[in-house]
XYZ file of C-alpha atoms in Angstrom:
499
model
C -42.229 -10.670 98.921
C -44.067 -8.746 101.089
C -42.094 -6.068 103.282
C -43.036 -4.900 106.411
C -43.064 -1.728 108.018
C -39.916 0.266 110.427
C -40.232 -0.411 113.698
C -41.315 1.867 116.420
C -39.196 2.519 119.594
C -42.697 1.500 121.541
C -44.151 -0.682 119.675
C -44.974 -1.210 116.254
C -46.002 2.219 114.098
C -47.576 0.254 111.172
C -48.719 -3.629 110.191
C -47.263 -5.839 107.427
C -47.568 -4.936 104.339
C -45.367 -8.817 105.206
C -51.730 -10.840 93.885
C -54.158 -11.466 86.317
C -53.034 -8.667 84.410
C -50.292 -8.841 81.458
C -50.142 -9.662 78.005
C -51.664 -13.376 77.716
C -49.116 -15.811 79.582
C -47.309 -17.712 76.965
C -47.443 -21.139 76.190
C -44.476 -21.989 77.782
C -45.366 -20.574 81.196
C -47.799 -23.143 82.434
C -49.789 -21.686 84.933
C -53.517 -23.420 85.535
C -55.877 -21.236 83.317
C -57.543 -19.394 86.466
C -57.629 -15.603 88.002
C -55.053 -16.234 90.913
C -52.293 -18.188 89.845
C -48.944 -16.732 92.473
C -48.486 -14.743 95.187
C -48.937 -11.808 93.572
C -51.947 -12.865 91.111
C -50.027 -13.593 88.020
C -46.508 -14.608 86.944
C -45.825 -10.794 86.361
C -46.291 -10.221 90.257
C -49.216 -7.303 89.129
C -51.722 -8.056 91.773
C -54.351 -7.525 89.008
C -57.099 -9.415 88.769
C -59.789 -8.999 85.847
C -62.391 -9.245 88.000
C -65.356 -6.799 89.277
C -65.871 -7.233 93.325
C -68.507 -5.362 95.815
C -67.903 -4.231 98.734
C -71.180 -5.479 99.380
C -71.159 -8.815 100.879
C -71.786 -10.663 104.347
C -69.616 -13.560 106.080
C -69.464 -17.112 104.461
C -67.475 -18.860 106.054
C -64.285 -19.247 107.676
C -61.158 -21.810 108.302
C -57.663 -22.651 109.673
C -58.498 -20.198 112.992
C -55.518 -20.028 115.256
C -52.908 -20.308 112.311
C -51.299 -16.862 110.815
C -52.085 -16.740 106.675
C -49.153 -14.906 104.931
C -49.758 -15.712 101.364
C -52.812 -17.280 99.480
C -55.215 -18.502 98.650
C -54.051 -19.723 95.062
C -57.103 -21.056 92.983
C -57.053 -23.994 90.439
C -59.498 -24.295 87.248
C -62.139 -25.980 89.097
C -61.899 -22.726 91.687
C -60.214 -24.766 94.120
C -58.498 -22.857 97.384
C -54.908 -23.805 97.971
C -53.746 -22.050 101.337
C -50.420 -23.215 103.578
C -49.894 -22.567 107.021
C -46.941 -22.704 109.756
C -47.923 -23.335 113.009
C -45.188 -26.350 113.555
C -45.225 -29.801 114.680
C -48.344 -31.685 115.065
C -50.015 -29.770 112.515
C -50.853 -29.812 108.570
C -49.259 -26.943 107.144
C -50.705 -26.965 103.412
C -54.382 -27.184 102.815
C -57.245 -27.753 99.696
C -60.651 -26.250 99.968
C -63.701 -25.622 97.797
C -65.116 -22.731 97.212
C -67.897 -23.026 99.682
C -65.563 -24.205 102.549
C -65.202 -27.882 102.327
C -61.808 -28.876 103.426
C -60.989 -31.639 100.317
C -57.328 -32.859 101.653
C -54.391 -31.531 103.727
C -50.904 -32.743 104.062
C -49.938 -35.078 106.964
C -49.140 -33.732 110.063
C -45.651 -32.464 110.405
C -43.735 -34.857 112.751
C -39.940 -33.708 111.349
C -38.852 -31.658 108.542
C -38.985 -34.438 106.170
C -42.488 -33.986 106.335
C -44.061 -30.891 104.200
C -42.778 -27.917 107.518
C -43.885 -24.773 108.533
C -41.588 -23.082 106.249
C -44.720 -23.680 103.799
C -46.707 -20.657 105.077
C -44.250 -17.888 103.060
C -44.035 -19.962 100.446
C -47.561 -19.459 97.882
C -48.215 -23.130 95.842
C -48.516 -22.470 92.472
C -50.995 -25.251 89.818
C -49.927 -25.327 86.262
C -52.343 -26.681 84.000
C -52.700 -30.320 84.657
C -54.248 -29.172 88.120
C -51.055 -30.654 90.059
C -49.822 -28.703 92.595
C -46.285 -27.294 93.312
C -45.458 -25.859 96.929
C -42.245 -25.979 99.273
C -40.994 -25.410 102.571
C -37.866 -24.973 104.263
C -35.856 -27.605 102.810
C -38.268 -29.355 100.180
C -39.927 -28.837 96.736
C -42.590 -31.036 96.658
C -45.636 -31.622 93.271
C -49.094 -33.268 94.352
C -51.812 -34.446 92.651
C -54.805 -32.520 92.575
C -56.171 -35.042 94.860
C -53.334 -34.209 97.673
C -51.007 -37.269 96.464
C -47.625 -36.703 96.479
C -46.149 -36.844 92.837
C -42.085 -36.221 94.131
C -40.027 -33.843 96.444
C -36.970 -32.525 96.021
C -34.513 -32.243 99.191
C -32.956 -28.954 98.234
C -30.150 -30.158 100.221
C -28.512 -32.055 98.276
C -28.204 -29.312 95.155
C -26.672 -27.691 98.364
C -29.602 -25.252 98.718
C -29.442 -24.054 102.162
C -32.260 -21.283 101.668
C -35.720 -21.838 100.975
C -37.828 -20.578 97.661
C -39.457 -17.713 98.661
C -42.506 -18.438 96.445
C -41.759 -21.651 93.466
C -42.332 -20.177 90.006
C -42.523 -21.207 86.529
C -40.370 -20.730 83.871
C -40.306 -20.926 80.234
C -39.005 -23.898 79.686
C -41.721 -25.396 81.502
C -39.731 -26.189 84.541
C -40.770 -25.416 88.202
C -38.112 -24.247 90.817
C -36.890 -19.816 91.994
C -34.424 -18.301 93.353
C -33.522 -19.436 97.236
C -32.991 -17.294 100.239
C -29.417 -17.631 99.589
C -29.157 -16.401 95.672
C -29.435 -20.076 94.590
C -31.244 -20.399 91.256
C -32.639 -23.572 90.201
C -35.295 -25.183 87.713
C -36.666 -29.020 88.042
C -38.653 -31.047 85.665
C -42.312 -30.862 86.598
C -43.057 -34.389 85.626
C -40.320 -35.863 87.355
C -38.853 -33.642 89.780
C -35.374 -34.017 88.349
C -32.711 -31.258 88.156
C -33.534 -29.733 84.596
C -30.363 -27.023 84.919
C -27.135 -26.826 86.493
C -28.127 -24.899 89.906
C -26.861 -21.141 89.441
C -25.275 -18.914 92.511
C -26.129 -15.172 91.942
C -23.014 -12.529 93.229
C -25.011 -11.619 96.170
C -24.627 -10.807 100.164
C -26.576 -11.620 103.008
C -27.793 -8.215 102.865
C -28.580 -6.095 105.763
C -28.586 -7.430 109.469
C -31.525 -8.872 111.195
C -34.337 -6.636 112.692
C -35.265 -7.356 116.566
C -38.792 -9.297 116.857
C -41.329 -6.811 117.889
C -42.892 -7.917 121.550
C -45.337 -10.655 121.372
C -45.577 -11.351 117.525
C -47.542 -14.929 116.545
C -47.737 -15.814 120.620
C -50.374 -18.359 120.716
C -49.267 -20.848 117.867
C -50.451 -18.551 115.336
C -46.544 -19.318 113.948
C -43.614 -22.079 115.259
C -41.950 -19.967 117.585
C -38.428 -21.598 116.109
C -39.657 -19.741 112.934
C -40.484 -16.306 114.431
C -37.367 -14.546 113.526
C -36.292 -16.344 110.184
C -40.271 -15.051 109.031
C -39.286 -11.698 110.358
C -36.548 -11.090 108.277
C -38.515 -12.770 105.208
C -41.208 -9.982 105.255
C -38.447 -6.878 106.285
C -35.936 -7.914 103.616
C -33.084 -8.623 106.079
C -30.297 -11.091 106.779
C -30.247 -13.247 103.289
C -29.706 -12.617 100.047
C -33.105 -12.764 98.714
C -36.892 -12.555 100.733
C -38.700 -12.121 97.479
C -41.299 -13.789 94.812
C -39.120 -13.516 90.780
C -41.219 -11.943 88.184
C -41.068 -14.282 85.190
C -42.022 -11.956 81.835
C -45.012 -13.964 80.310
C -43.831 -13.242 76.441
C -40.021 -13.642 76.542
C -40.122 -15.634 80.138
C -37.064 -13.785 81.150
C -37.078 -13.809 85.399
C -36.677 -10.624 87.360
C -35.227 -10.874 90.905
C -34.155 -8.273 93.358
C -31.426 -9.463 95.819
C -28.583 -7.706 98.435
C -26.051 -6.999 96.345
C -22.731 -8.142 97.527
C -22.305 -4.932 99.304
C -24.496 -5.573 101.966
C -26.383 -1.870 101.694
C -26.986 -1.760 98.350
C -29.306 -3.929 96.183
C -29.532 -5.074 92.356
C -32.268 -5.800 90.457
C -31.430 -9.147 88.728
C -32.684 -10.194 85.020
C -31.947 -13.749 84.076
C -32.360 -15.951 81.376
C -33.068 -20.266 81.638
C -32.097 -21.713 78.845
C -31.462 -25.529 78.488
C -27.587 -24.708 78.505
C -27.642 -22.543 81.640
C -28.689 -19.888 83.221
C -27.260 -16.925 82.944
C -27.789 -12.776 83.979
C -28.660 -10.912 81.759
C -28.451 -7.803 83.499
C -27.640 -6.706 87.043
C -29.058 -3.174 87.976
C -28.109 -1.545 90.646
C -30.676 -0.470 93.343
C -30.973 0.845 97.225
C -30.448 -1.867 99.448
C -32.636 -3.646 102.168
C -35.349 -4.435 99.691
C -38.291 -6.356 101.102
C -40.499 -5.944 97.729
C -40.885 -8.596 94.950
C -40.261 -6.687 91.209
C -43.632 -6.321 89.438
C -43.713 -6.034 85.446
C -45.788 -3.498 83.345
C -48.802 -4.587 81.664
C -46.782 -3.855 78.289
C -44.067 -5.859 79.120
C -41.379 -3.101 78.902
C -40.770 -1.885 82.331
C -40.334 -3.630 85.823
C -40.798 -1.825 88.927
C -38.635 -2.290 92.267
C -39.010 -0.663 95.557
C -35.877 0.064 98.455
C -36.377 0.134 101.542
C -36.020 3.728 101.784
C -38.942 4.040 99.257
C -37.191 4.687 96.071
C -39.005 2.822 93.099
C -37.157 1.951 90.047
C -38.504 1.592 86.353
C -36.074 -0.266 84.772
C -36.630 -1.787 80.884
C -37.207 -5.151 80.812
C -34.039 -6.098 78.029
C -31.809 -3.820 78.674
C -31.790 -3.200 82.080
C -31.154 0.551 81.966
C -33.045 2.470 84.262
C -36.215 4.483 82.649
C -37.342 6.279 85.886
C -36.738 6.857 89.384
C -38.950 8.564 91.874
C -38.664 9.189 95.644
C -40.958 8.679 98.300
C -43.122 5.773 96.412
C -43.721 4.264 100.148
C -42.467 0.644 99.391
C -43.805 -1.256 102.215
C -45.176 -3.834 99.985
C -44.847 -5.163 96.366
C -46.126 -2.433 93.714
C -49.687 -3.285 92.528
C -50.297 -2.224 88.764
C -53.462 -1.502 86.858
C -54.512 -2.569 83.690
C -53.734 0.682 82.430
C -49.898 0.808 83.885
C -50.507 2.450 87.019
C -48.497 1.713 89.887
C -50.032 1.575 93.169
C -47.590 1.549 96.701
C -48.465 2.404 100.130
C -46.774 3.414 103.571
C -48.704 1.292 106.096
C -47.609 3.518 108.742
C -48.441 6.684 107.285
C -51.949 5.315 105.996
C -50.752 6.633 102.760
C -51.388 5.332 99.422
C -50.320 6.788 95.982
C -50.496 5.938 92.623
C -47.931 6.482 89.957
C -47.616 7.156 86.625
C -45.804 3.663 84.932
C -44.895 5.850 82.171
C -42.560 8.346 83.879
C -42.971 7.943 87.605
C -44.987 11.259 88.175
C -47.745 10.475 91.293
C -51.234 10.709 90.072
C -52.786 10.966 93.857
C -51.547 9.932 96.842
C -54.867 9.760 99.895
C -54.828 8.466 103.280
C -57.617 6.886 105.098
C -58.206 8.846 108.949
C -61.575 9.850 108.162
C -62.265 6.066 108.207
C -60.885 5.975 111.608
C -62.944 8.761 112.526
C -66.049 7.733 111.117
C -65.484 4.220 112.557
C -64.339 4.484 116.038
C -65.703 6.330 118.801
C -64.856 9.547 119.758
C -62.190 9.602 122.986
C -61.004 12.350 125.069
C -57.488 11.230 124.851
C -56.341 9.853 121.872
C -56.461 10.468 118.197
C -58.042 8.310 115.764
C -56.170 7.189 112.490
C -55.854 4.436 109.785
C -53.364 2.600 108.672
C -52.502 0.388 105.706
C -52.427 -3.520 106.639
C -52.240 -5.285 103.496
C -50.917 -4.996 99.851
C -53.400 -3.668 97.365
C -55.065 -5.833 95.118
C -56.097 -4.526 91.577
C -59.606 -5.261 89.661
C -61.991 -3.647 87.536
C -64.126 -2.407 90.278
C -61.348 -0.763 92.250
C -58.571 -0.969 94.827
C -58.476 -3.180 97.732
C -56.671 -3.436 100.872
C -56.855 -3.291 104.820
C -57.282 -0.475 107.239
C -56.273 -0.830 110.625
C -58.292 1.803 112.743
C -56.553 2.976 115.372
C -56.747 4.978 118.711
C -53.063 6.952 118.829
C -51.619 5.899 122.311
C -49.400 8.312 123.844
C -47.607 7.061 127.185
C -43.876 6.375 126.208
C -41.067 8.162 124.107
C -43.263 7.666 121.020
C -47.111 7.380 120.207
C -48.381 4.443 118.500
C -51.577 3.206 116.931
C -53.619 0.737 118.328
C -56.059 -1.334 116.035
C -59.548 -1.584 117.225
C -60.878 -2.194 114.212
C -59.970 -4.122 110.729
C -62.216 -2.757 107.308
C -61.413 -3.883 104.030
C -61.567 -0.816 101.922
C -62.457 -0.351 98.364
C -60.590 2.531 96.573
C -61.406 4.153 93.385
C -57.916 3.766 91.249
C -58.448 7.130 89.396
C -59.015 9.293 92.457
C -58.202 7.274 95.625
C -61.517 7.885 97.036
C -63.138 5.519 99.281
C -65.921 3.462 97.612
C -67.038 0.915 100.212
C -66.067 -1.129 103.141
C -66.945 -4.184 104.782
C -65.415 -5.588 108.669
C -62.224 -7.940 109.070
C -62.279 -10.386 111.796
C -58.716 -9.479 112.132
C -55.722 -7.319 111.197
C -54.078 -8.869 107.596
C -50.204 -7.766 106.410
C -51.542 -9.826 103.612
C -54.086 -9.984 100.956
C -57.566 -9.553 99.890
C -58.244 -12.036 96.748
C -61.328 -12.522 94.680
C -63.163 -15.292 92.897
C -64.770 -15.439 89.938
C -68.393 -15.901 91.899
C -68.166 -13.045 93.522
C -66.459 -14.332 96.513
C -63.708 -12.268 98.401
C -60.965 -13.910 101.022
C -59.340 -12.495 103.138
C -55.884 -14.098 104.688
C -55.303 -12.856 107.902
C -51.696 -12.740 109.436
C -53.026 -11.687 113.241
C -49.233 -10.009 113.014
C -50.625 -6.381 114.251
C -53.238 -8.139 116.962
C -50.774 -10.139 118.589
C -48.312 -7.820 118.957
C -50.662 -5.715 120.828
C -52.337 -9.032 122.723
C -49.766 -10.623 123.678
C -46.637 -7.415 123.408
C -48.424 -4.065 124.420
C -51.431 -4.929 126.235
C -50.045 -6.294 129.462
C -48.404 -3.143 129.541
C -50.872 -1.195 129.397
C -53.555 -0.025 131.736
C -56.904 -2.760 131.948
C -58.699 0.236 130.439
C -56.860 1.043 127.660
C -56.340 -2.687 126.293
C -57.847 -3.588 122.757
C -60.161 -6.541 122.228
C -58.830 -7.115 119.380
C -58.069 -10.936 119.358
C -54.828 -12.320 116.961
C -57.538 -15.436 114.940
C -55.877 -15.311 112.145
C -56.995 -17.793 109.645
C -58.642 -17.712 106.003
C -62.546 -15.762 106.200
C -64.168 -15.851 103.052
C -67.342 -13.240 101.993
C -69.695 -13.793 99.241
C -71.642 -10.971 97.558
C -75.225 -10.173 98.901
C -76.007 -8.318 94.991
């Protein structure tokens, strides 16, 4: 899943970093024929999209202010938007759009956690090729139509689940289901929603302890406050067994997992195989621990890559689990990205760094970060410095990187400096040389993704986890003068292209 950044002794030193590219999915995986299918893009977790964006383009439109967008939007065949939310009680907390903003359906209300919960808003829906959907919360798997009928749910519950699917995925075997918070693996019939496997408990710990809630995070019903710190540890990695999306191999539909081993500072990268009989591991490699990245398989099919959380990436072959590579300092604050050519793209948000890696041996290529953009962007002040930093995992295409910039003025009054966003761009990066091609404005800061559509369209899903820290966290501690006006929105803004 998405990891998010250390935190600073003042406040926080970088934003969340908290989406096709691989062989042809098989048969037997069976995603909806479209360019956005999972979290991460595909069912390899690539963040590749065959698709040629400009950073040329002017607002559209916009939806779901007020509510904090972690994951999204996933698009059916007909280039429908599926986007959930989490703001609690009271509120719908999955939602269907077209393409030019019309909101088709939305689940009822939440009135108690029998109802579709704010757990939903980690948790990507996924459409296989009938057009139903799949999504889930904290305790639920539920299917609907395409039409926003429900088709079952599953109380996870009673298979004495106690975690949540971090993101569902599909399987080879056609079934829907993941791996749970708590190392629970299970697989249900899509048709019916019946167990199709014995559930399967992975050797695992709860991993490291829980990180302390930065001051002011989601204040204004962006999130349920009751789910502030349990979405906290999702995106850092900490306090469960597993806070990440599998990577499900599109030829052989093996599923790749990483996990807190069952010492609780180290980690294992899992391979496992779903057969009708069982599952089973079929390897178990171990890793550093605290991992807050999903595993992301090479366009070849032979390698998948795995971050730590001190930055140490893993290439590790996708049958025999032996390790190929391993290379320091790969940043790991989010997912890797890959290109269609097997380079791996990871970032340090904090830093402002990106760098791209050689999938081949694990030699860096280039590694760039952004200031100038800072510089260029934001006035010029006596006092402070002015820097960028990375806000969002890097999405792939054929006309170059893309990600968020926060643009910050370096504030200087306690034991530590930290960077305060006054500004959110959307860059576009040029994958051979990490130059900067374009940019366009963010209503808000992101931890989250920028996604295309085949139209030209770009959306951006906007966490508002950087704003409202400072808002609602820093702010009041700060002199009148010296406050951003940057305002936490959050929400789904969508661009189209003016060319």
């Amino acid at each position: 899943m998405i990891k998010a950044p250390k935190i600073c002794q003042r406040a926080i030193l970088g934003m969340f970093t908290a989406i096709v590219h691989t062989t042809a999915l098989s048969d037997t995986l069976p995603y909806a024929d479209t360019h956005w299918v999972s979290v991460h893009g595909d069912s390899h977790n690539s963040d590749y999209v065959p698709l040629s964006p400009s950073s040329n383009v002017e607002p559209y439109w916009s939806a779901l202010d007020g509510a904090a967008i972690f994951v999204g939007p996933i698009f059916d065949q007909q280039n429908r938007l599926y986007v959930p939310t989490g703001r609690g009680k009271g509120t719908s907390h999955l939602h269907a759009f077209s393409d030019d903003g019309t909101l088709l359906w939305e689940t009822p209300p939440m009135k108690t956690e029998d109802d579709m919960d704010y757990g939903a808003l980690i948790s990507a829906p996924i459409v296989d090729t009938e057009g139903n959907i799949f999504a889930n919360d904290l305790n639920q798997l539920w299917s609907f139509t395409p039409e926003g009928t429900v088709r079952w749910v599953v109380d996870l519950r009673e298979y004495a689940i106690e975690g949540l699917f971090i993101t569902p995925v599909f399987e080879a075997n056609g079934w829907v289901g993941g791996v749970s918070s708590d190392g629970k693996v299970a697989f249900f019939d899509r048709q019916t929603g019946k167990l199709a496997v014995p559930v399967f408990t992975l050797p695992v710990s709860q991993g490291k302890p829980s990180a302390p809630l930065p001051p002011g995070i989601w204040q204004g019903g962006l999130v349920e406050a009751s789910f502030h710190q349990l979405l906290w540890d999702i995106l850092y990695g900490r306090n469960m067994a597993v806070t990440n999306t599998p990577a499900v191999h599109a030829t052989t539909g093996r599923i790749y997992i990483t996990a807190a081993a069952q010492n609780p500072e180290d980690g294992v990268l899992f391979g496992l195989d779903v057969k009708p009989a069982g599952i089973h591991i079929a390897f178990a490699t171990p890793m550093g621990g605290g991992s807050g990245t999903s595993p992301a398989i090479s366009p070849d099919g032979k390698k998948v890559y795995a971050i730590d959380d001190n930055g140490v990436m893993i290439a590790v072959d996708t049958y025999s689990g032996e390790i190929v590579w391993s290379a320091s300092d790969t940043m790991g604050q989010a997912s890797p990205s890959i290109g269609p050519d097997g380079t791996v793209y990871s970032f340090n948000g904090e830093e402002g760094t990106i760098v791209a890696i050689n999938g081949k041996n694990g030699t860096v290529k280039w590694r760039r970060n952004y200031h100038h953009v800072a510089v260029e962007k934001l006035s010029w002040h006596l006092l402070f410095d002015r820097v960028a930093t990375v806000d969002g995992l890097i999405t792939v295409t054929d006309s170059g990187l893309w990600t968020f910039l926060d643009l910050s003025y370096v504030v200087d009054l306690g034991p530590s400096p930290f960077p305060q966003p006054r500004k959110v761009v959307v860059a576009q990066i040029n994958p051979e040389t990490g130059d900067l091609i374009g940019t366009f404005d963010s209503r808000d800061t992101s931890g989250a993704f920028v996604v295309p559509d085949k139209k030209g369209n770009m959306y951006l899903t906007l966490s508002a986890t950087a704003s409202s820290v400072f808002k609602y966290g820093v702010d009041p501690e700060l002199p009148f003068f010296l406050r951003s006006r940057l305002e936490p929105v959050g929400g789904l803004q969508a661009f189209r292209r003016r060319d």
